[in-house]
Coordinates of C-alpha atoms and ligand atoms in Angstrom, one line a residue:
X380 CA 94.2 235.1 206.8
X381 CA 92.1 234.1 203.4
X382 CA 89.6 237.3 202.9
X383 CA 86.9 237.2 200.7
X384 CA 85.0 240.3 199.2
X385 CA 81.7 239.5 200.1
X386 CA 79.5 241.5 202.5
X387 CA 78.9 238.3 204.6
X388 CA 82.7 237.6 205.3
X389 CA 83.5 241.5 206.1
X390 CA 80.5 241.5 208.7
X391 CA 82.3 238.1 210.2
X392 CA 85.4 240.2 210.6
X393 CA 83.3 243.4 212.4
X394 CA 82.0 240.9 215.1
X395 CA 85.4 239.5 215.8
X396 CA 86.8 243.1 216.2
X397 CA 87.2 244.4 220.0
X398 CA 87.1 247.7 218.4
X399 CA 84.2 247.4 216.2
X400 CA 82.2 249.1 219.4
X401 CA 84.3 252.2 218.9
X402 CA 82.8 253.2 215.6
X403 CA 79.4 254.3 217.4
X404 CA 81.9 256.8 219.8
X405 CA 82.4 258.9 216.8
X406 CA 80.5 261.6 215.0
X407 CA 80.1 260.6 210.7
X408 CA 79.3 263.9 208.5
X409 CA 76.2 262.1 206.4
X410 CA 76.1 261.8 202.6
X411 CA 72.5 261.3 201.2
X412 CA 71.5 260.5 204.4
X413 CA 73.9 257.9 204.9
X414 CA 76.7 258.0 206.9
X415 CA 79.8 258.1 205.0
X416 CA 83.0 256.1 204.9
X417 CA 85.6 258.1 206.1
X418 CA 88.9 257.4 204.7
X419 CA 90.8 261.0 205.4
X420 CA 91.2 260.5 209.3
X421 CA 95.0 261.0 208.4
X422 CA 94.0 264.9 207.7
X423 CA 91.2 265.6 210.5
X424 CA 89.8 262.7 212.6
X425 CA 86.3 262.4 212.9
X426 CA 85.0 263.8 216.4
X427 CA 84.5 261.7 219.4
X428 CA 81.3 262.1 220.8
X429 CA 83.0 262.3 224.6
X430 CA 85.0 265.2 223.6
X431 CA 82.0 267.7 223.9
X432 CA 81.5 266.8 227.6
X433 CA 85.2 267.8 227.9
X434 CA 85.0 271.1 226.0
X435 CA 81.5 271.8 227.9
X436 CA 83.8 271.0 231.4
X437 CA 85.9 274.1 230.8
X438 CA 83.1 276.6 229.3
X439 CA 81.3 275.8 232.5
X440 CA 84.0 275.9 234.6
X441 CA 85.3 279.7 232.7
X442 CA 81.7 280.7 233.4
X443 CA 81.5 279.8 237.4
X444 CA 84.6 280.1 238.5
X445 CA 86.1 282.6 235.9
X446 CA 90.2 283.2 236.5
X447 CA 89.8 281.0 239.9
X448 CA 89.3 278.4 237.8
X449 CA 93.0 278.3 237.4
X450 CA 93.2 276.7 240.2
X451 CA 89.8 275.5 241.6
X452 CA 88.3 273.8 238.4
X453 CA 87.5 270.5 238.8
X454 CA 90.5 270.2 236.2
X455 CA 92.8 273.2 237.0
X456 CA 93.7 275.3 234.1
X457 CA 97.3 275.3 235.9
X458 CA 98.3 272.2 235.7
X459 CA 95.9 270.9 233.1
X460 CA 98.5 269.3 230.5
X461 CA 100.1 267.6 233.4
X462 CA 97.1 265.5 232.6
X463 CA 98.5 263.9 229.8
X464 CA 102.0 263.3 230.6
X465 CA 100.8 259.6 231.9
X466 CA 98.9 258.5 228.9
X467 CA 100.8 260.1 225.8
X468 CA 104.1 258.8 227.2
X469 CA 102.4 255.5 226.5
X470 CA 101.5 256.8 223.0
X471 CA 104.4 257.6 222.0
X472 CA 107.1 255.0 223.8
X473 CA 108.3 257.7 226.3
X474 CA 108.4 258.7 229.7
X475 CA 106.3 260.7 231.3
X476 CA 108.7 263.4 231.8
X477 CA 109.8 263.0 228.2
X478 CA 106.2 264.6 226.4
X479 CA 104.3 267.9 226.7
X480 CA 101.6 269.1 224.5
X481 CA 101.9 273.2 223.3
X482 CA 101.5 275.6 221.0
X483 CA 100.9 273.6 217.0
X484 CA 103.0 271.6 215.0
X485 CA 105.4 273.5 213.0
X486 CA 106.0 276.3 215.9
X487 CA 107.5 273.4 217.9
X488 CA 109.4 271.7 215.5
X489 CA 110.6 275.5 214.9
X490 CA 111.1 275.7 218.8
X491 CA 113.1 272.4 219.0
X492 CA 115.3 273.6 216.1
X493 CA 116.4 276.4 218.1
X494 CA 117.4 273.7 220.6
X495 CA 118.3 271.0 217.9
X496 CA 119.9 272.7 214.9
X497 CA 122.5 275.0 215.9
X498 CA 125.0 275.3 212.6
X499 CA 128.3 275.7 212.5
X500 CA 130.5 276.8 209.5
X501 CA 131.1 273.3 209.1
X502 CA 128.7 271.6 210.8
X503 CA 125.3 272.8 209.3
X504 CA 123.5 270.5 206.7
X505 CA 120.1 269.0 207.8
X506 CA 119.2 265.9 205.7
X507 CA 115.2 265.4 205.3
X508 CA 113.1 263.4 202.8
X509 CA 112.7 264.6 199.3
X510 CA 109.3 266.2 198.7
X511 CA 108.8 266.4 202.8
X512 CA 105.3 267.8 204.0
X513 CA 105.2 271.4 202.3
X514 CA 105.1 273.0 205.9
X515 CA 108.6 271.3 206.6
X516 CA 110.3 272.3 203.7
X517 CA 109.5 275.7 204.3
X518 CA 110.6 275.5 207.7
X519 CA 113.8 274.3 207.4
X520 CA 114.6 276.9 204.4
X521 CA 113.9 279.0 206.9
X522 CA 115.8 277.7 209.5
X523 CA 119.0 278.1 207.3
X524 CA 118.0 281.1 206.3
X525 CA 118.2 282.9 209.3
X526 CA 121.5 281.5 210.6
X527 CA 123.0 281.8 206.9
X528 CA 124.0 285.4 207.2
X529 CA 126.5 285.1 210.5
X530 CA 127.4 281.7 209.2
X531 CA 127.9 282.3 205.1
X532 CA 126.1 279.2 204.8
X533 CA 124.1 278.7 201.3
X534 CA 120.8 277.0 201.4
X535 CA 121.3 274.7 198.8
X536 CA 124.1 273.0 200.5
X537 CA 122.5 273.2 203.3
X538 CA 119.4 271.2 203.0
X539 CA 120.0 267.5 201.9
X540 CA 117.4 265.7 200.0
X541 CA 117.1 261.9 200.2
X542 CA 116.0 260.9 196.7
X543 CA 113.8 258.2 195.9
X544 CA 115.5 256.5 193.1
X545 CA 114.0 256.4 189.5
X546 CA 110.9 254.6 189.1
X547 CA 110.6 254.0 193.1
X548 CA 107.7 255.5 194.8
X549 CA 109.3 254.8 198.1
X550 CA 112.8 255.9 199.8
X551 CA 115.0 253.1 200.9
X552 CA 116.5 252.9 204.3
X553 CA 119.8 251.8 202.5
X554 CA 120.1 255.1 200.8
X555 CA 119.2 257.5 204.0
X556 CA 122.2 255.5 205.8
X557 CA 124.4 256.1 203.0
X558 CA 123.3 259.9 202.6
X559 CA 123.5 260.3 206.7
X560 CA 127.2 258.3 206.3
X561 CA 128.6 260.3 203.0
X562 CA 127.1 263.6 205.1
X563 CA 129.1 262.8 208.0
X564 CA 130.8 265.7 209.8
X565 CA 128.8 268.0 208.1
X566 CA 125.8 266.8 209.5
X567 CA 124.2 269.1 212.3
X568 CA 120.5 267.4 212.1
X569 CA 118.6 264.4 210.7
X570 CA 114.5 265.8 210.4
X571 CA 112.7 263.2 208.7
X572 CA 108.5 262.3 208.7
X573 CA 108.2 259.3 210.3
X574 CA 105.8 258.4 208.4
X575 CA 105.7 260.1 204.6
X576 CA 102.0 261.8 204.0
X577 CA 102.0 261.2 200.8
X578 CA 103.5 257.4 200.6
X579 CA 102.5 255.9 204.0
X580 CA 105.8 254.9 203.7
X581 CA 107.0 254.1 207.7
X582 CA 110.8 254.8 208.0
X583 CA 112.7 252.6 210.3
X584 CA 113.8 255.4 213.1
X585 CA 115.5 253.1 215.2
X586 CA 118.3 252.6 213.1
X587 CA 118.2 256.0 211.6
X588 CA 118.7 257.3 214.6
X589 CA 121.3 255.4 215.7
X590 CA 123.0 256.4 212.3
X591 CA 122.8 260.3 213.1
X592 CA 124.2 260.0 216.2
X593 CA 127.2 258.1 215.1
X594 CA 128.4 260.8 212.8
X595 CA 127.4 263.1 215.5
X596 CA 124.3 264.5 214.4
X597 CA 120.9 265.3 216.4
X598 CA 117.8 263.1 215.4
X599 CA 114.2 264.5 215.4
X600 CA 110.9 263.5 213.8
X601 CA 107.9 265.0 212.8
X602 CA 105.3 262.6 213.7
X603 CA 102.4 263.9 212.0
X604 CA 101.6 261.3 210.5
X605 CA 102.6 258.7 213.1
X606 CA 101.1 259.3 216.9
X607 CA 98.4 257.4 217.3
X608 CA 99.2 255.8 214.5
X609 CA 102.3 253.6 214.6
X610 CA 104.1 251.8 217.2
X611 CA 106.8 254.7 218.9
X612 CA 109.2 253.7 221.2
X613 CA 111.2 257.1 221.3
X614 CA 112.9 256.9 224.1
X615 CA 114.6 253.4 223.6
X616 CA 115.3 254.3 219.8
X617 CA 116.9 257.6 221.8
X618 CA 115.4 260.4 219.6
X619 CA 116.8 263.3 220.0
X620 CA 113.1 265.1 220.2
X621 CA 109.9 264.8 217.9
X622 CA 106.6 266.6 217.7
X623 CA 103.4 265.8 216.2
X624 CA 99.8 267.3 215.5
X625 CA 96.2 265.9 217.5
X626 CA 94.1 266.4 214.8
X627 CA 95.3 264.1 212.4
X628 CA 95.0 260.4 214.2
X629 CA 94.1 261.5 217.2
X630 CA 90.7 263.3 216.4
X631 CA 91.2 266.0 218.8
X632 CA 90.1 268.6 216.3
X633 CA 90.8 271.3 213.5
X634 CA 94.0 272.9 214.0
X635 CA 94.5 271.5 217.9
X636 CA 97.8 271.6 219.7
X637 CA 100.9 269.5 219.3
X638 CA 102.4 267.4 221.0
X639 CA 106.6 267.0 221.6
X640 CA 109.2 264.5 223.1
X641 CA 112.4 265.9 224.1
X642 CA 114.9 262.7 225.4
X643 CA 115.8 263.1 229.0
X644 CA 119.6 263.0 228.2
X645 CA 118.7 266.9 227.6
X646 CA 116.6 267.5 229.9
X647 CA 119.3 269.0 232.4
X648 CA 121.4 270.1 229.2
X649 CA 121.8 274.3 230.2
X650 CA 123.9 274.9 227.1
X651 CA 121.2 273.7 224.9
X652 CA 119.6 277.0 223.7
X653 CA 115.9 277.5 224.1
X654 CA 113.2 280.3 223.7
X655 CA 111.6 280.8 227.5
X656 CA 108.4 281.8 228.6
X657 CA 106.8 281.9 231.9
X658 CA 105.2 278.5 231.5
X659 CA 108.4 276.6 231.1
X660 CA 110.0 278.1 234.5
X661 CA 109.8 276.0 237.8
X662 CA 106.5 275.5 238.4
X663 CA 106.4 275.7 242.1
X664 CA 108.1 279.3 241.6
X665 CA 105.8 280.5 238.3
X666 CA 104.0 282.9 240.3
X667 CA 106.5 284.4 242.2
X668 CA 107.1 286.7 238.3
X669 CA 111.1 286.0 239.2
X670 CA 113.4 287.6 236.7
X671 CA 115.4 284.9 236.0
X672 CA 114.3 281.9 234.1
X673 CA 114.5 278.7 236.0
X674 CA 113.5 275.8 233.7
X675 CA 111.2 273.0 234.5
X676 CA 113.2 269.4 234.4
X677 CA 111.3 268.0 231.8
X678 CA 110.0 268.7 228.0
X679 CA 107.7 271.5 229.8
X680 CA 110.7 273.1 230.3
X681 CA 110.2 274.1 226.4
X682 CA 106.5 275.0 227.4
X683 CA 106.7 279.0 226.8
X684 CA 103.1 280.5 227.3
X685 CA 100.0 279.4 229.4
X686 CA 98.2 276.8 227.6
X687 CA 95.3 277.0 225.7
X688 CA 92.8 274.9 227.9
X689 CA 89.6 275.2 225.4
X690 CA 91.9 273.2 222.7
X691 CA 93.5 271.0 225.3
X692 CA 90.3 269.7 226.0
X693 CA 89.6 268.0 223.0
X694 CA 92.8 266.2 222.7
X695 CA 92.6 265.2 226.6
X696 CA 89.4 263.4 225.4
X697 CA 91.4 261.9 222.7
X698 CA 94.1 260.7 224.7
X699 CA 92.1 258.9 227.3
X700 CA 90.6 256.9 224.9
X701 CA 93.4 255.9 223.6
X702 CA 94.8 255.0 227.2
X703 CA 91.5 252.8 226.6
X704 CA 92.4 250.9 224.0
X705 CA 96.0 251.1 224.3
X706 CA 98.3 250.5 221.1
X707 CA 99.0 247.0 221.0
X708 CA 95.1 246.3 220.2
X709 CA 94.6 249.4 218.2
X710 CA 97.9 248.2 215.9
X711 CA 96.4 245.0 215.3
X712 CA 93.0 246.0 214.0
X713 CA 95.0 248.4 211.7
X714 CA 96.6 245.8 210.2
X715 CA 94.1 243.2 210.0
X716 CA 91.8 246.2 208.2
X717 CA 94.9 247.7 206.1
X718 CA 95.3 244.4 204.6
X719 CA 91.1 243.9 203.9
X720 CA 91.8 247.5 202.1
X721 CA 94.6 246.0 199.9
X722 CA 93.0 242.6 199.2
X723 CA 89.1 244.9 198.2
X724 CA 91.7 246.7 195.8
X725 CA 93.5 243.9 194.1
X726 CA 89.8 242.1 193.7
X727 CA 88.4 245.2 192.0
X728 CA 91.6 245.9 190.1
X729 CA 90.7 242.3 188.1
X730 CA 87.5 243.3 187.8
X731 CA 87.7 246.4 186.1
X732 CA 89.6 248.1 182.9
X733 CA 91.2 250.6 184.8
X734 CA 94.9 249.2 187.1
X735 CA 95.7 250.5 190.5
X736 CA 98.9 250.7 191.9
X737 CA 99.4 250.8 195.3
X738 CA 102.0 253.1 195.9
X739 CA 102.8 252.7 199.9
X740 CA 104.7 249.4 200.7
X741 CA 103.5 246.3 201.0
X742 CA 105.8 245.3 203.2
X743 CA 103.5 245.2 206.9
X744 CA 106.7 246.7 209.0
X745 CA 106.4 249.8 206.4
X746 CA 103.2 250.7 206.3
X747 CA 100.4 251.8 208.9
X748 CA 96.9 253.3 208.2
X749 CA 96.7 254.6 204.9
X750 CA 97.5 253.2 201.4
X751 CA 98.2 255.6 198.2
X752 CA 96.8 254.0 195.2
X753 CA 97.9 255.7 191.5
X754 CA 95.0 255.2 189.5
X755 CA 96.4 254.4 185.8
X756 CA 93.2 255.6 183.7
X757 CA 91.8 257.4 186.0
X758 CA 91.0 260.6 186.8
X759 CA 89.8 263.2 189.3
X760 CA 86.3 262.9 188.4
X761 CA 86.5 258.7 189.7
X762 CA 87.5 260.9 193.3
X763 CA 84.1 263.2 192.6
X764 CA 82.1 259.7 192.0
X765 CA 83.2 258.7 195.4
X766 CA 82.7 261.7 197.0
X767 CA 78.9 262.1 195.9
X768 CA 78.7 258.4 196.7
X769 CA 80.0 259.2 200.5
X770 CA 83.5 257.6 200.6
X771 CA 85.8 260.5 202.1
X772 CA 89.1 260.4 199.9
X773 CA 91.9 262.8 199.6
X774 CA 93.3 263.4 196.4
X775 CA 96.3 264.8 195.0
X776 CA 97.1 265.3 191.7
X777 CA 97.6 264.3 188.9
X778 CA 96.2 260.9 190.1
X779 CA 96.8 259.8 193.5
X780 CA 93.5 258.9 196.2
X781 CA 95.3 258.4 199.8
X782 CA 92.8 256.2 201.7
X783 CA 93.4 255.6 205.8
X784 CA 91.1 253.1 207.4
X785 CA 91.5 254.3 211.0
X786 CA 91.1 251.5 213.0
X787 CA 89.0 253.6 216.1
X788 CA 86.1 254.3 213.4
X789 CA 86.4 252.3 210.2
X790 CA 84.6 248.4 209.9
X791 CA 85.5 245.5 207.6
X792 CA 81.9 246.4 206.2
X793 CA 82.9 249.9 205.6
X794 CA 85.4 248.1 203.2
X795 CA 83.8 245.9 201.4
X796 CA 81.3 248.6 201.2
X797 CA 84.0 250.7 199.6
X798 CA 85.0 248.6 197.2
X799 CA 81.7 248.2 195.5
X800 CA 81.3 252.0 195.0
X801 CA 84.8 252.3 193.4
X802 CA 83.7 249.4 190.9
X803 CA 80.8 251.2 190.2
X804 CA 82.8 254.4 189.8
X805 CA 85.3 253.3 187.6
X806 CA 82.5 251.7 185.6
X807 CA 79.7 254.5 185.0
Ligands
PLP940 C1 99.9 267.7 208.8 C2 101.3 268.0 208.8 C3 101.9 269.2 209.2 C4 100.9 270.3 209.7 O1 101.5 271.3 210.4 P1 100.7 272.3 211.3 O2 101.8 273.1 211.9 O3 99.9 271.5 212.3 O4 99.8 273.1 210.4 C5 103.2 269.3 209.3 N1 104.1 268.3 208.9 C6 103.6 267.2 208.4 C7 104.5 266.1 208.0 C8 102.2 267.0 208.3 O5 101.7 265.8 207.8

């Protein structure tokens, strides 16, 4: 398509948009009395106004029914995440039996560890992304850490960095093949972001996947940035397991639970260690307080306590809007809106002193929702500018603003809108 950056063509593009309707389902903080444009949905998405009727379901129900509400709530607290087997299997390219929701992010991916990195003396080396999300990199020195002393296993040949090379902002898919290949024997796990939070970068899991397995390595993804974001199809590309936070894309509030996908091909796997709880045991049996642990068929056979229902809530709200919209629609407003984005940029780059480079690919398959732009010349009083002027940015230094048009709540006007205020910016 031929953009232009005028006002008139971005309001064209809102009134072709099936989603444009969506914006008004959310709640915008307001900035001078105007409501902002929101560009840090990849950190904590905006609220959906539904999710308050969902939240006020279970504080009415706690109230009347108290601990019968386990079982007699409209929604029973028992069985509540069942709820979302149907539609995040959808999400996420799985079936149902395949996804659970529990506990937050980085206690799963430490739970599927347990299950999914189990090191040998010479099988022990997890290869990740260089500079992975903080969380991540702690876990996984951690992870090595605690099975280093029986083992004799040292951390720093344990945990395998795939470099970008010099000058590259982005990692090439030729180079994590080679590292998974050279690796080989060694490796015991491939843990990679599926998409990079700082890049956008998208990494191709198919065939990354495929390459763990053949050197007989396990295959999981943190998805943090990806649910609701990408198109998954974890079950075909045959993940091992993943897990991902709600509050991110999926607006289902600060903190909320996680999400996991453990492939069926384990699912019946008894000599694949696990921590149990009461919630993961048969669920026909739960009650019955049995002493040995019988797990469910099914990733909430990982589940290990009762679930919080007051932050399930939210992200049930969440996920039956997306059921809504489904993917394939939601997908294609992203990239028609992610590609506005780039074009606003590269206008207001030739108008101005100042250069932008856009750091995530620019390459459609590799990218999703957000672009990284490294402001040459710029610094972080350009990010205060937008601030006070209401555009939501995230920056990290020394001079990197991560902007993510979410497709649910962001318009072509919204855009356009945006791009004036950074000329303005980089001008006063
Ligand atoms: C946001 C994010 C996390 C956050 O982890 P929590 O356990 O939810 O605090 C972890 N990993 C990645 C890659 C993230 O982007």
């Amino acid at each position: 398509m031929i953009f232009e950056n005028t006002l008139e063509f971005a309001k064209h593009l809102d009134l072709q948009d099936p989603l444009h309707k969506y914006q008004d389902e959310f709640i915008f903080p307001k900035v001078q009395g105007k409501k902002v444009i929101y560009f840090t949905g990849n950190s904590l998405g905006l609220q959906p106004k539904r999710t308050k009727a969902y939240v006020d379901e279970v504080m009415n129900d706690w109230a009347n029914l108290a601990v019968e509400g386990h079982f007699y709530s409209e929604k029973p607290w028992w069985d509540y995440h069942e709820r979302f087997a149907d539609a995040l299997s959808k999400i996420v390219g799985a079936l149902p039996s395949e996804v659970t929701v529990m506990n937050t992010l980085t206690v799963n991916l430490h739970l599927l560890m347990v299950s999914f990195y189990q090191p040998t003396q010479t099988r022990y080396k997890i290869i990740c992304e260089e500079k992975a999300f903080p969380s991540d990199q702690y876990m996984f020195q951690s992870q090595v850490d605690f099975h280093s002393q029986n083992l004799g296993i040292q951390l720093e040949d344990a945990i395998v960095e795939i470099k970008r090379r010099d000058g590259e902002h982005n990692i090439r898919l030729e180079d994590v093949l080679a590292k998974i290949e050279e690796v080989g024997d060694e490796l015991a796990l491939v843990l990679i972001g599926g998409v990079n939070y700082y890049t956008g970068q998208v990494f191709d899991m198919k065939t990354i996947t495929a390459a763990g397995h053949k050197v007989g390595a396990y295959v999981g993804w943190d998805l943090a940035h990806a649910a609701g974001n990408i198109k998954l199809e974890l079950h075909d590309w045959n993940a091992d397991f993943a897990a991902w936070c709600s509050y991110k894309y999926m607006n289902s509030g600060p903190g909320n639970a996680s999400g996991c996908f453990i492939h069926k091909k384990h699912h019946n796997n008894a000599a694949l260690p696990r921590f149990a709880g009461w919630w993961g045991h048969n669920k026909e049996r739960r009650f019955k307080m049995e002493q040995t642990f019988d797990p469910i068929q099914g990733a909430d056979g990982w589940q290990i306590s009762n679930l919080s229902i007051l932050s399930l809530a939210p992200y049930l709200a969440s996920v039956d809007m997306f059921d809504e919209i489904g993917m394939d629609a939601l997908i294609q407003k992203r990239d028609a809106i992610t590609s506005y984005l780039e074009f606003i940029l590269h206008e207001i780059d030739k108008e101005v002193d100042s250069s932008f480079e856009i750091i995530t690919p620019s390459n459609p398959t590799e990218r999703a929702s957000q672009l990284s732009v490294l402001l040459h010349g710029e610094g972080r009083s350009l990010f205060d500018y937008l601030m006070q002027n209401g555009v939501i940015t995230d920056w990290r230094e020394p001079n990197v603003i991560r902007l993510a048009p979410v497709p649910l709540y962001t318009s072509f006007e919204d855009i356009y809108q945006f791009g004036q205020i950074l000329k303005a910016g980089i001008q006063s």
